CSV table of C-alpha atoms and ligand atoms in Angstrom, one decimal:
chain,number,residue,atom,x,y,z
A,13,MET,CA,70.0,122.3,99.0
A,14,SER,CA,67.0,123.6,97.2
A,15,SER,CA,64.8,121.2,95.6
A,16,SER,CA,64.4,122.6,92.3
A,17,VAL,CA,67.5,122.0,89.9
A,18,ASP,CA,67.9,123.2,86.3
A,19,VAL,CA,71.2,121.6,85.8
A,20,LEU,CA,72.4,118.6,87.7
A,21,VAL,CA,76.2,118.0,87.3
A,22,ILE,CA,77.4,114.4,88.1
A,23,GLY,CA,81.1,114.6,89.1
A,24,GLY,CA,83.5,117.3,90.2
A,25,GLY,CA,86.5,116.9,88.0
A,26,VAL,CA,87.5,119.6,85.6
A,27,ALA,CA,84.8,118.8,83.4
A,28,GLY,CA,82.1,119.0,86.1
A,29,ILE,CA,83.2,122.0,87.7
A,30,VAL,CA,83.6,123.9,84.4
A,31,ALA,CA,80.3,122.8,83.2
A,32,ALA,CA,78.7,123.8,86.5
A,33,ILE,CA,80.4,127.3,86.2
A,34,ALA,CA,79.3,127.7,82.5
A,35,ALA,CA,75.8,126.7,83.3
A,36,ARG,CA,75.5,128.9,86.3
A,37,ARG,CA,76.9,131.9,84.3
A,38,ALA,CA,74.2,131.2,81.7
A,39,GLY,CA,71.6,131.7,84.4
A,40,ALA,CA,70.9,128.4,85.5
A,41,HIS,CA,70.2,127.1,88.9
A,42,VAL,CA,73.0,124.4,89.3
A,43,ARG,CA,73.9,121.7,91.4
A,44,LEU,CA,77.0,119.5,91.6
A,45,ALA,CA,77.1,116.1,93.0
A,46,GLU,CA,80.5,114.9,93.7
A,47,ALA,CA,81.1,111.4,95.3
A,48,GLY,CA,84.3,112.2,96.8
A,49,PRO,CA,85.0,114.2,100.1
A,50,GLN,CA,85.8,117.9,99.9
A,51,TRP,CA,89.5,117.4,100.5
A,52,MET,CA,89.5,115.2,97.2
A,53,ARG,CA,87.5,117.7,95.1
A,54,GLY,CA,88.7,117.8,91.6
A,55,GLY,CA,88.8,114.0,91.0
A,56,ASN,CA,91.8,113.1,88.7
A,57,THR,CA,92.3,116.5,87.6
A,58,ARG,CA,94.1,117.2,91.1
A,59,HIS,CA,96.9,115.3,89.8
A,60,ALA,CA,97.1,116.9,86.5
A,61,ARG,CA,99.8,119.5,85.7
A,62,ASN,CA,99.2,120.9,82.1
A,63,LEU,CA,96.7,121.1,79.5
A,64,ARG,CA,97.0,121.5,75.8
A,65,LEU,CA,96.0,124.8,74.2
A,66,ALA,CA,95.9,126.0,70.8
A,67,HIS,CA,97.4,129.4,70.1
A,68,ASP,CA,98.6,131.4,67.1
A,69,ALA,CA,101.6,133.4,68.8
A,70,PRO,CA,103.6,133.3,72.0
A,71,ASP,CA,101.3,134.3,75.1
A,72,ALA,CA,101.5,134.6,78.7
A,73,ARG,CA,101.0,130.7,79.1
A,74,MET,CA,103.2,129.4,76.2
A,75,PRO,CA,106.1,130.3,74.0
A,76,GLY,CA,105.8,129.8,69.9
A,77,ALA,CA,102.6,128.8,68.4
A,78,TYR,CA,100.4,125.6,68.2
A,79,ARG,CA,97.4,126.3,66.0
A,80,ALA,CA,94.1,124.9,66.1
A,81,GLU,CA,94.9,123.2,63.0
A,82,ASP,CA,98.0,121.7,64.4
A,83,LEU,CA,96.1,120.3,67.3
A,84,LEU,CA,93.4,118.9,64.9
A,85,ALA,CA,96.4,117.0,63.0
A,86,ASP,CA,97.6,115.5,66.1
A,87,MET,CA,94.3,114.3,67.2
A,88,ARG,CA,93.5,112.7,63.9
A,89,ARG,CA,97.0,111.2,63.7
A,90,VAL,CA,96.8,109.5,67.2
A,91,ALA,CA,93.3,108.5,66.6
A,92,GLY,CA,94.2,106.7,63.3
A,93,GLY,CA,91.1,107.8,61.5
A,94,ASP,CA,88.8,106.6,64.4
A,95,ILE,CA,87.7,110.0,65.5
A,96,ASP,CA,84.3,111.9,65.6
A,97,GLU,CA,85.3,114.8,63.3
A,98,ALA,CA,82.8,117.2,64.2
A,99,LEU,CA,83.8,117.0,67.9
A,100,ALA,CA,87.4,116.9,67.2
A,101,GLN,CA,87.0,120.3,65.3
A,102,ALA,CA,84.8,121.7,68.1
A,103,LEU,CA,87.7,120.6,70.5
A,104,ALA,CA,90.4,122.2,68.4
A,105,CYS,CA,88.3,125.4,68.4
A,106,GLY,CA,87.6,125.3,72.2
A,107,ALA,CA,91.3,124.6,72.9
A,108,GLY,CA,91.8,128.2,71.7
A,109,SER,CA,89.9,129.9,74.1
A,110,ILE,CA,89.5,127.6,77.1
A,111,GLY,CA,92.8,129.2,78.6
A,112,ASP,CA,91.4,132.4,78.8
A,113,TRP,CA,88.0,131.3,80.2
A,114,LEU,CA,90.0,129.3,83.0
A,115,ALA,CA,92.1,132.2,83.8
A,116,ALA,CA,89.0,134.4,83.9
A,117,ASN,CA,87.5,131.8,86.4
A,118,GLY,CA,90.6,132.1,88.6
A,119,VAL,CA,93.1,129.5,87.5
A,120,ARG,CA,96.4,130.9,87.6
A,121,PHE,CA,99.3,129.4,84.9
A,122,GLN,CA,103.0,129.2,85.2
A,123,THR,CA,104.9,131.9,83.1
A,124,PRO,CA,107.0,130.2,80.5
A,125,GLY,CA,110.5,129.8,81.2
A,126,ARG,CA,110.3,130.9,84.9
A,127,GLY,CA,109.7,127.9,87.2
A,128,VAL,CA,110.3,124.4,87.0
A,129,ALA,CA,107.9,123.0,84.5
A,130,PRO,CA,109.2,121.8,81.3
A,131,LEU,CA,108.9,124.7,78.6
A,132,SER,CA,106.3,123.5,75.7
A,133,HIS,CA,104.6,125.3,72.7
A,134,ARG,CA,101.8,122.8,73.2
A,135,THR,CA,100.9,122.6,76.9
A,136,ALA,CA,100.4,125.3,79.5
A,137,PHE,CA,101.2,124.4,83.0
A,138,PHE,CA,99.1,125.2,86.0
A,139,LEU,CA,100.8,127.3,88.7
A,140,GLY,CA,101.3,124.8,91.6
A,141,GLY,CA,99.5,122.0,89.7
A,142,GLY,CA,96.1,120.8,89.3
A,143,LYS,CA,95.0,120.9,92.9
A,144,PRO,CA,95.3,124.8,93.0
A,145,ALA,CA,93.6,125.0,89.8
A,146,VAL,CA,90.6,122.9,90.8
A,147,SER,CA,90.5,124.6,94.0
A,148,ALA,CA,90.2,128.1,92.4
A,149,LEU,CA,87.5,126.9,90.0
A,150,TYR,CA,85.5,125.6,93.1
A,151,ALA,CA,85.8,129.0,94.7
A,152,THR,CA,84.5,130.7,91.8
A,153,ALA,CA,81.5,128.1,91.5
A,154,ALA,CA,80.8,128.7,95.2
A,155,ARG,CA,80.9,132.5,94.7
A,156,ILE,CA,78.6,132.4,91.8
A,157,GLY,CA,76.1,130.3,93.7
A,158,VAL,CA,76.7,126.7,92.4
A,159,GLU,CA,75.4,124.3,95.1
A,160,ILE,CA,78.0,121.7,95.7
A,161,ALA,CA,77.3,118.5,97.4
A,162,TYR,CA,80.4,116.6,98.5
A,163,ASP,CA,80.2,113.0,99.5
A,164,THR,CA,77.2,112.5,97.2
A,165,GLU,CA,77.2,109.5,95.0
A,166,VAL,CA,74.7,109.3,92.1
A,167,ARG,CA,73.5,105.8,92.5
A,168,GLY,CA,70.6,105.6,90.0
A,169,LEU,CA,69.1,107.3,86.9
A,170,GLU,CA,65.6,106.8,85.8
A,171,PHE,CA,64.5,107.4,82.2
A,172,GLU,CA,61.1,107.8,80.7
A,173,GLY,CA,60.5,108.5,77.1
A,174,GLY,CA,64.0,109.2,76.0
A,175,ARG,CA,64.7,111.6,78.9
A,176,ILE,CA,65.9,111.5,82.4
A,177,VAL,CA,63.0,112.0,84.9
A,178,SER,CA,64.9,111.4,88.2
A,179,VAL,CA,68.3,110.9,89.9
A,180,GLU,CA,69.1,109.0,93.0
A,181,LEU,CA,71.6,110.9,95.2
A,182,ALA,CA,73.2,109.1,98.2
A,183,GLY,CA,75.1,111.1,100.8
A,184,CYS,CA,75.6,111.7,104.3
A,185,GLY,CA,73.6,108.6,105.3
A,186,ALA,CA,70.5,109.9,103.3
A,187,VAL,CA,69.0,109.2,99.8
A,188,GLU,CA,67.4,111.8,98.0
A,189,ARG,CA,65.6,111.8,94.5
A,190,VAL,CA,65.8,114.9,92.3
A,191,ALA,CA,64.1,115.6,89.1
A,192,PRO,CA,66.4,118.0,87.4
A,193,ALA,CA,65.7,119.7,84.1
A,194,THR,CA,68.8,118.6,82.6
A,195,VAL,CA,71.8,116.3,83.6
A,196,ILE,CA,75.4,116.5,82.6
A,197,ALA,CA,77.3,113.3,83.3
A,198,CYS,CA,81.0,114.1,84.1
A,199,ALA,CA,81.9,111.0,86.1
A,200,GLY,CA,85.0,110.0,84.3
A,201,GLY,CA,85.9,106.6,83.1
A,202,HIS,CA,85.8,103.2,85.2
A,203,GLN,CA,89.6,102.7,86.2
A,204,ALA,CA,88.8,102.6,89.8
A,205,ASN,CA,86.4,99.7,89.6
A,206,ARG,CA,88.3,96.6,90.5
A,207,SER,CA,85.7,94.1,89.7
A,208,TRP,CA,85.2,95.8,86.1
A,209,LEU,CA,88.9,95.7,85.8
A,210,ARG,CA,88.8,92.0,86.7
A,211,GLU,CA,86.0,91.4,83.9
A,212,ILE,CA,88.5,92.7,81.3
A,213,TYR,CA,92.1,91.8,82.5
A,214,GLY,CA,91.3,88.7,84.6
A,215,PRO,CA,93.5,88.0,87.9
A,216,ARG,CA,96.0,90.7,86.4
A,217,ALA,CA,93.8,93.3,87.5
A,218,ASP,CA,94.7,92.7,91.1
A,219,SER,CA,98.4,93.9,90.2
A,220,ILE,CA,96.9,97.1,88.7
A,221,VAL,CA,97.6,100.2,90.8
A,222,VAL,CA,94.9,103.1,90.1
A,223,ARG,CA,96.8,106.3,89.9
A,224,GLY,CA,93.8,108.5,90.6
A,225,SER,CA,90.8,108.9,92.6
A,226,PRO,CA,89.2,105.7,94.1
A,227,HIS,CA,85.9,107.4,93.3
A,228,VAL,CA,85.8,107.1,89.7
A,229,THR,CA,84.1,103.8,89.5
A,230,GLY,CA,82.2,104.1,86.3
A,231,ASN,CA,78.9,103.5,87.9
A,232,VAL,CA,77.2,106.3,86.0
A,233,LEU,CA,78.7,105.1,82.8
A,234,ARG,CA,77.3,101.6,83.5
A,235,ALA,CA,74.0,103.1,84.2
A,236,LEU,CA,73.8,105.0,81.0
A,237,ILE,CA,74.9,101.8,78.9
A,238,ASP,CA,72.3,99.7,80.7
A,239,ALA,CA,69.8,102.4,80.0
A,240,GLY,CA,70.6,102.2,76.2
A,241,ALA,CA,73.2,104.8,75.6
A,242,ARG,CA,75.6,104.4,72.7
A,243,THR,CA,79.1,103.5,73.6
A,244,ALA,CA,82.5,104.9,72.3
A,245,GLY,CA,85.8,103.2,72.4
A,246,ASP,CA,86.6,99.7,74.0
A,247,PRO,CA,86.3,98.8,77.7
A,248,ALA,CA,89.6,96.9,77.5
A,249,SER,CA,91.6,100.2,76.3
A,250,ALA,CA,93.2,102.2,78.9
A,251,HIS,CA,96.5,104.5,79.4
A,252,PHE,CA,98.8,102.9,81.7
A,253,VAL,CA,102.4,103.7,82.8
A,254,ALA,CA,105.0,101.9,85.0
A,255,VAL,CA,104.6,102.8,88.6
A,256,ASP,CA,106.5,101.8,91.8
A,257,GLY,CA,104.7,98.7,93.1
A,258,ARG,CA,105.0,99.8,96.7
A,259,GLY,CA,103.0,103.0,96.2
A,260,PRO,CA,99.3,103.1,97.3
A,261,ALA,CA,96.8,101.1,95.7
A,262,PHE,CA,94.8,104.4,94.7
A,263,ASP,CA,95.5,108.0,94.4
A,264,GLY,CA,99.3,108.0,94.2
A,265,GLY,CA,99.4,110.6,91.6
A,266,ILE,CA,102.4,111.3,89.4
A,267,VAL,CA,105.1,111.0,92.1
A,268,THR,CA,104.8,106.9,91.9
A,269,ARG,CA,105.9,107.1,88.3
A,270,ILE,CA,109.0,105.2,87.5
A,271,GLU,CA,111.2,107.0,84.8
A,272,CYS,CA,114.5,105.0,85.3
A,273,ILE,CA,113.9,102.0,83.0
A,274,PRO,CA,116.3,102.9,80.2
A,275,TYR,CA,119.2,103.1,82.8
A,276,GLY,CA,119.2,99.5,83.6
A,277,ILE,CA,117.3,96.3,82.9
A,278,VAL,CA,114.0,95.2,83.7
A,279,VAL,CA,113.3,91.4,84.8
A,280,ASP,CA,109.9,89.5,85.3
A,281,VAL,CA,109.2,87.3,88.5
A,282,THR,CA,111.3,84.7,87.1
A,283,GLY,CA,114.5,86.9,86.9
A,284,ALA,CA,114.4,87.1,82.9
A,285,ARG,CA,114.4,90.2,80.7
A,286,PHE,CA,111.4,90.4,78.5
A,287,ALA,CA,111.9,93.5,76.3
A,288,ASP,CA,114.6,95.9,75.3
A,289,GLU,CA,115.0,98.5,77.8
A,290,GLY,CA,117.0,100.8,75.6
A,291,ALA,CA,114.6,100.8,72.5
A,292,ASP,CA,112.6,103.7,73.8
A,293,LEU,CA,114.5,106.6,75.4
A,294,ARG,CA,111.6,109.1,74.8
A,295,ARG,CA,110.7,110.9,78.4
A,296,THR,CA,107.2,109.1,77.9
A,297,HIS,CA,108.8,105.6,77.7
A,298,TYR,CA,107.0,104.6,80.9
A,299,ALA,CA,103.8,104.5,79.1
A,300,ARG,CA,104.9,101.7,76.7
A,301,TRP,CA,106.3,99.9,79.9
A,302,GLY,CA,102.9,100.3,81.6
A,303,GLU,CA,101.3,98.3,78.9
A,304,ARG,CA,104.1,95.6,78.8
A,305,LEU,CA,103.9,95.2,82.8
A,306,LEU,CA,100.3,94.3,82.2
A,307,GLU,CA,101.4,91.5,79.9
A,308,ALA,CA,104.1,90.2,82.0
A,309,PRO,CA,103.7,87.1,84.3
A,310,ARG,CA,101.6,88.1,87.2
A,311,ALA,CA,101.5,91.6,86.0
A,312,MET,CA,104.5,92.9,87.6
A,313,ALA,CA,108.3,93.1,87.0
A,314,PHE,CA,111.4,94.7,88.6
A,315,SER,CA,113.7,97.5,87.4
A,316,ILE,CA,117.3,96.6,88.1
A,317,LEU,CA,120.2,99.3,88.2
A,318,ASP,CA,123.7,99.7,89.3
A,319,ALA,CA,125.3,102.8,91.0
A,320,ASP,CA,126.0,104.2,87.8
A,321,GLY,CA,122.6,103.9,86.2
A,322,LEU,CA,120.9,105.3,89.2
A,323,GLY,CA,123.1,108.3,89.3
A,324,ARG,CA,122.0,109.1,85.7
A,325,ALA,CA,118.4,108.2,86.0
A,326,PRO,CA,115.5,110.8,86.9
A,327,SER,CA,114.9,110.6,90.8
A,328,SER,CA,111.7,108.6,92.0
A,329,GLY,CA,109.2,109.3,94.9
A,330,LEU,CA,110.4,106.3,97.0
A,331,ALA,CA,114.0,105.1,97.4
A,332,PRO,CA,115.0,102.0,95.6
A,333,VAL,CA,115.7,98.8,97.4
A,334,GLN,CA,119.5,98.6,97.8
A,335,ALA,CA,122.0,95.7,98.3
A,336,ASP,CA,125.8,95.2,98.0
A,337,SER,CA,125.4,92.3,95.7
A,338,LEU,CA,122.9,91.2,93.0
A,339,GLU,CA,122.3,87.9,95.0
A,340,SER,CA,121.2,90.0,98.2
A,341,LEU,CA,119.2,92.5,96.0
A,342,ALA,CA,117.2,89.3,94.5
A,343,MET,CA,116.4,88.2,97.9
A,344,ALA,CA,115.4,91.7,99.0
A,345,LEU,CA,112.9,91.8,95.8
A,346,GLY,CA,111.8,88.0,96.1
A,347,LEU,CA,113.5,87.2,93.0
A,348,PRO,CA,115.5,83.8,92.5
A,349,PRO,CA,119.0,84.9,93.0
A,350,ALA,CA,120.9,82.7,90.7
A,351,ARG,CA,118.8,83.6,87.8
A,352,LEU,CA,119.1,87.4,88.4
A,353,VAL,CA,123.0,86.9,88.4
A,354,GLU,CA,122.7,84.9,85.3
A,355,THR,CA,120.5,87.6,83.5
A,356,VAL,CA,122.8,90.3,84.5
A,357,SER,CA,125.9,88.5,83.4
A,358,GLY,CA,124.2,87.8,79.9
A,359,TYR,CA,123.0,91.5,79.5
A,360,ASN,CA,126.8,92.5,80.4
A,361,ARG,CA,128.3,90.0,78.0
A,362,SER,CA,125.9,91.1,75.2
A,363,LEU,CA,126.8,94.8,75.7
A,364,ARG,CA,130.5,94.1,75.7
A,365,SER,CA,130.4,92.1,72.4
A,366,GLN,CA,128.5,95.1,70.7
A,367,VAL,CA,131.6,97.1,69.4
A,368,GLY,CA,130.6,100.6,69.6
A,369,ALA,CA,127.3,100.3,71.3
A,370,VAL,CA,125.7,103.6,72.3
A,371,GLN,CA,122.8,102.4,74.3
A,372,GLY,CA,123.1,100.6,77.6
A,373,ARG,CA,125.8,100.2,80.0
A,374,PRO,CA,127.0,97.1,81.8
A,375,LEU,CA,125.4,96.7,85.3
A,376,GLU,CA,128.6,96.2,87.4
A,377,THR,CA,129.2,99.2,89.9
A,378,ARG,CA,127.9,98.4,93.4
A,379,PRO,CA,125.8,98.8,95.2
A,380,PHE,CA,122.8,97.5,93.0
A,381,TYR,CA,119.4,99.0,93.1
A,382,GLY,CA,115.8,97.6,92.5
A,383,TYR,CA,112.3,99.0,92.1
A,384,PRO,CA,109.2,96.6,92.2
A,385,LEU,CA,107.1,97.6,89.1
A,386,ARG,CA,103.3,97.2,88.5
A,387,PRO,CA,101.0,98.7,85.9
A,388,GLY,CA,99.5,101.9,86.9
A,389,ILE,CA,96.2,102.8,85.2
A,390,THR,CA,95.7,106.6,84.5
A,391,PHE,CA,92.1,106.3,82.8
A,392,THR,CA,90.1,104.1,80.7
A,393,ARG,CA,89.1,104.6,76.9
A,394,TYR,CA,85.5,103.6,77.1
A,395,GLY,CA,82.5,105.9,77.5
A,396,VAL,CA,79.3,107.1,75.8
A,397,ALA,CA,78.8,108.6,72.3
A,398,VAL,CA,77.7,112.2,72.2
A,399,ASP,CA,76.7,114.6,69.3
A,400,PRO,CA,78.1,118.1,68.7
A,401,ALA,CA,76.0,119.6,71.3
A,402,MET,CA,77.3,117.1,74.0
A,403,ARG,CA,74.0,115.4,74.2
A,404,VAL,CA,74.3,111.6,75.0
A,405,ARG,CA,73.5,109.5,72.0
A,406,ARG,CA,71.2,106.5,72.1
A,407,ALA,CA,72.2,103.1,70.8
A,408,ASP,CA,68.8,103.0,69.0
A,409,ASP,CA,69.5,106.4,67.1
A,410,GLY,CA,68.9,109.8,68.3
A,411,VAL,CA,69.9,111.7,71.6
A,412,TYR,CA,68.5,111.6,74.9
A,413,ASP,CA,66.4,114.9,75.2
A,414,ASN,CA,68.1,116.3,78.6
A,415,LEU,CA,71.3,114.3,79.0
A,416,PHE,CA,74.7,115.7,78.3
A,417,ALA,CA,78.1,114.4,78.9
A,418,ALA,CA,81.7,115.8,79.2
A,419,GLY,CA,85.1,114.8,80.1
A,420,MET,CA,86.6,111.3,80.1
A,421,ILE,CA,83.2,109.6,80.2
A,422,MET,CA,83.0,110.7,76.5
A,423,ALA,CA,86.8,111.1,75.6
A,424,ALA,CA,86.8,108.0,73.5
A,425,ASN,CA,84.8,109.9,71.0
A,426,ILE,CA,88.2,111.7,70.3
A,427,LEU,CA,91.0,109.5,71.8
A,428,PRO,CA,89.6,105.9,71.4
A,429,ARG,CA,93.1,104.1,71.6
A,430,ALA,CA,95.9,106.7,72.3
A,431,TYR,CA,96.7,109.8,74.1
A,432,LEU,CA,98.1,113.3,73.6
A,433,ALA,CA,99.8,114.8,76.7
A,434,GLY,CA,97.6,117.5,78.2
A,435,LEU,CA,94.5,116.7,76.3
A,436,GLY,CA,92.6,115.0,79.1
A,437,VAL,CA,92.3,118.5,80.9
A,438,THR,CA,91.6,120.3,77.8
A,439,LEU,CA,88.9,117.9,76.7
A,440,GLY,CA,87.4,118.0,80.2
A,441,ALA,CA,87.3,121.9,80.3
A,442,ALA,CA,86.5,122.8,76.9
A,443,PHE,CA,83.7,120.1,76.4
A,444,GLY,CA,82.5,120.5,80.1
A,445,ARG,CA,82.0,124.4,79.2
A,446,MET,CA,80.1,123.5,75.9
A,447,ALA,CA,77.8,121.2,77.9
A,448,GLY,CA,77.2,123.6,80.6
A,449,GLU,CA,76.0,126.2,78.3
A,450,GLU,CA,74.0,123.8,76.0
A,451,ALA,CA,72.3,122.3,79.2
A,452,ALA,CA,71.4,125.5,80.5
A,453,ARG,CA,70.0,126.8,77.3
A,454,HIS,CA,68.2,123.5,77.2
A,455,ALA,CA,66.8,123.9,80.7
A,456,PHE,CA,65.2,127.2,79.7
A,457,ARG,CA,63.8,126.1,76.5
B,29,FAD,C1,98.2,110.8,88.0
B,29,FAD,C2,97.5,111.6,86.9
B,29,FAD,C3,98.1,112.5,86.2
B,29,FAD,C4,97.6,113.1,85.2
B,29,FAD,N1,98.1,114.2,84.5
B,29,FAD,C5,97.5,114.9,83.6
B,29,FAD,C6,98.1,116.0,83.1
B,29,FAD,O1,99.1,116.5,83.4
B,29,FAD,N2,97.3,116.7,82.0
B,29,FAD,C7,96.1,116.2,81.4
B,29,FAD,O2,95.5,116.7,80.6
B,29,FAD,N3,95.6,115.1,82.1
B,29,FAD,C8,96.4,114.4,83.0
B,29,FAD,N4,95.7,113.3,83.6
B,29,FAD,C9,94.4,113.0,83.1
B,29,FAD,C10,93.2,113.9,83.7
B,29,FAD,O3,93.4,114.0,85.0
B,29,FAD,C11,91.9,113.5,83.3
B,29,FAD,O4,91.7,113.3,81.9
B,29,FAD,C12,90.9,114.6,83.8
B,29,FAD,O5,91.2,115.0,85.0
B,29,FAD,C13,89.6,114.0,83.5
B,29,FAD,O6,88.6,115.1,84.1
B,29,FAD,P1,87.2,114.6,84.2
B,29,FAD,O7,86.4,115.7,84.9
B,29,FAD,O8,86.6,114.0,83.1
B,29,FAD,O9,87.1,113.3,85.3
B,29,FAD,P2,87.9,113.3,86.8
B,29,FAD,O10,88.8,114.3,87.2
B,29,FAD,O11,88.1,111.6,86.8
B,29,FAD,O12,86.5,113.2,87.7
B,29,FAD,C14,85.3,112.6,87.9
B,29,FAD,C15,84.8,113.0,89.0
B,29,FAD,O13,83.5,112.2,89.1
B,29,FAD,C16,83.3,111.9,90.6
B,29,FAD,N5,82.3,110.8,90.4
B,29,FAD,C17,82.4,109.5,89.8
B,29,FAD,N6,81.3,108.7,89.9
B,29,FAD,C18,80.5,109.5,90.6
B,29,FAD,C19,79.0,109.2,91.0
B,29,FAD,N7,78.4,108.3,90.8
B,29,FAD,N8,78.4,110.3,91.6
B,29,FAD,C20,79.1,111.5,91.8
B,29,FAD,N9,80.3,112.0,91.5
B,29,FAD,C21,81.1,110.8,90.9
B,29,FAD,C22,84.5,111.4,90.9
B,29,FAD,O14,84.7,111.4,92.3
B,29,FAD,C23,85.6,112.5,90.3
B,29,FAD,O15,85.5,113.5,91.1
B,29,FAD,C24,96.1,112.6,84.7
B,29,FAD,C25,95.7,111.6,85.5
B,29,FAD,C26,96.1,111.0,86.6
B,29,FAD,C27,95.6,110.0,87.2
């Protein structure tokens, strides 16, 4: 590694690797520090399948049209007025060109209508998923001369007079201090930081499954806030989905998501139902359930199905627990058997009494099945505020001279409380590109 660095990029998810390529292409000497090992490169972006792109007409990636103004309207709608308008407009504009930029830098997309991904006019799907996409970007970065340091965590940032003067990097048993001309923080949210989650959610945090990388701990975000950066969003706001409680505590990705809830009932640890399973039949119902699970006693619950319900439900990564009777199922799941039987009987009775009911079917066809459920955290909605040039704002007004941010670490400027499918990657890539170009320009100023 050379000692002089124009642009230091912290974090190698989509925002970081795109920022590094953009800065390098603008002529800067770029180093990217990634806390994870090489095989995990790409952070949470490895797990992503699609991204939201603006386009005026059908193209090689998507059918139909989804114009920049449609995307802007969607962002404003889900943000409920709490949105940085200048950034939202820049993102809507960037979402029109970032697909071509990614393709020019090696990313391959699925052709619409050919393959297994759902057909969407709003989102394009990576060919083979997020992992090949980030691998292609890393290959491009290495080829054009970005210095990539894996297993290298940024542990400290030193500020002087409104600018970063030195960064402490720890990796391979050594600690190094660098003094880059500019820094781009792309280290994501704080969802993998169990003690931070405990500060927010209390003991319930121990039930939360982190769906993505264990390295996204928010230590850079914390350092920036401690140094006086202005914050955006709410530390207690996060995107949750219902996941299989038997999956790994970290990095299970999308396969542990549970999508069978509308085909049966959900009971809490006492064996009681606590919400209407048939009220939300959208494919994304698992997100509503993620939040409910967090509020349930001990932040866990159980999806209970009969053979008929399981046969109609989308399949899941792990096979469900199976039993010939509800009593045996309850014992296998650690639920009170008599209470589960009573809950299912009550549910079946209530369905039979609703003449012409269209939702829900009685649970009576053996065998019975159960999935333990936990809230799976996808990302937090808390970060630093940035200006339209992606420079980090200071709490006491103004911006830091040589500090930029892109990706989930600043996503709450746009998405403070809700989410639009595919916007996480779009936001990382489009703002990463802008931050890389701005940081390179600034370094040469
Ligand atoms: C299971 C799952 C599925 C998803 N599916 C989709 C999808 O289909 N479409 C979509 O748009 N979004 C999806 N998302 C969200 C999407 O992955 C994120 O919005 C996006 O990856 C964020 O990119 P990023 O570069 O900002 O952060 P991340 O991808 O989280 O990367 C941050 C990187 O910073 C590194 N890092 C952290 N701290 C340090 C430090 N101190 N020093 C050095 N490096 C550090 C981490 O190791 C990590 O590699 C999904 C997320 C998950 C978990």
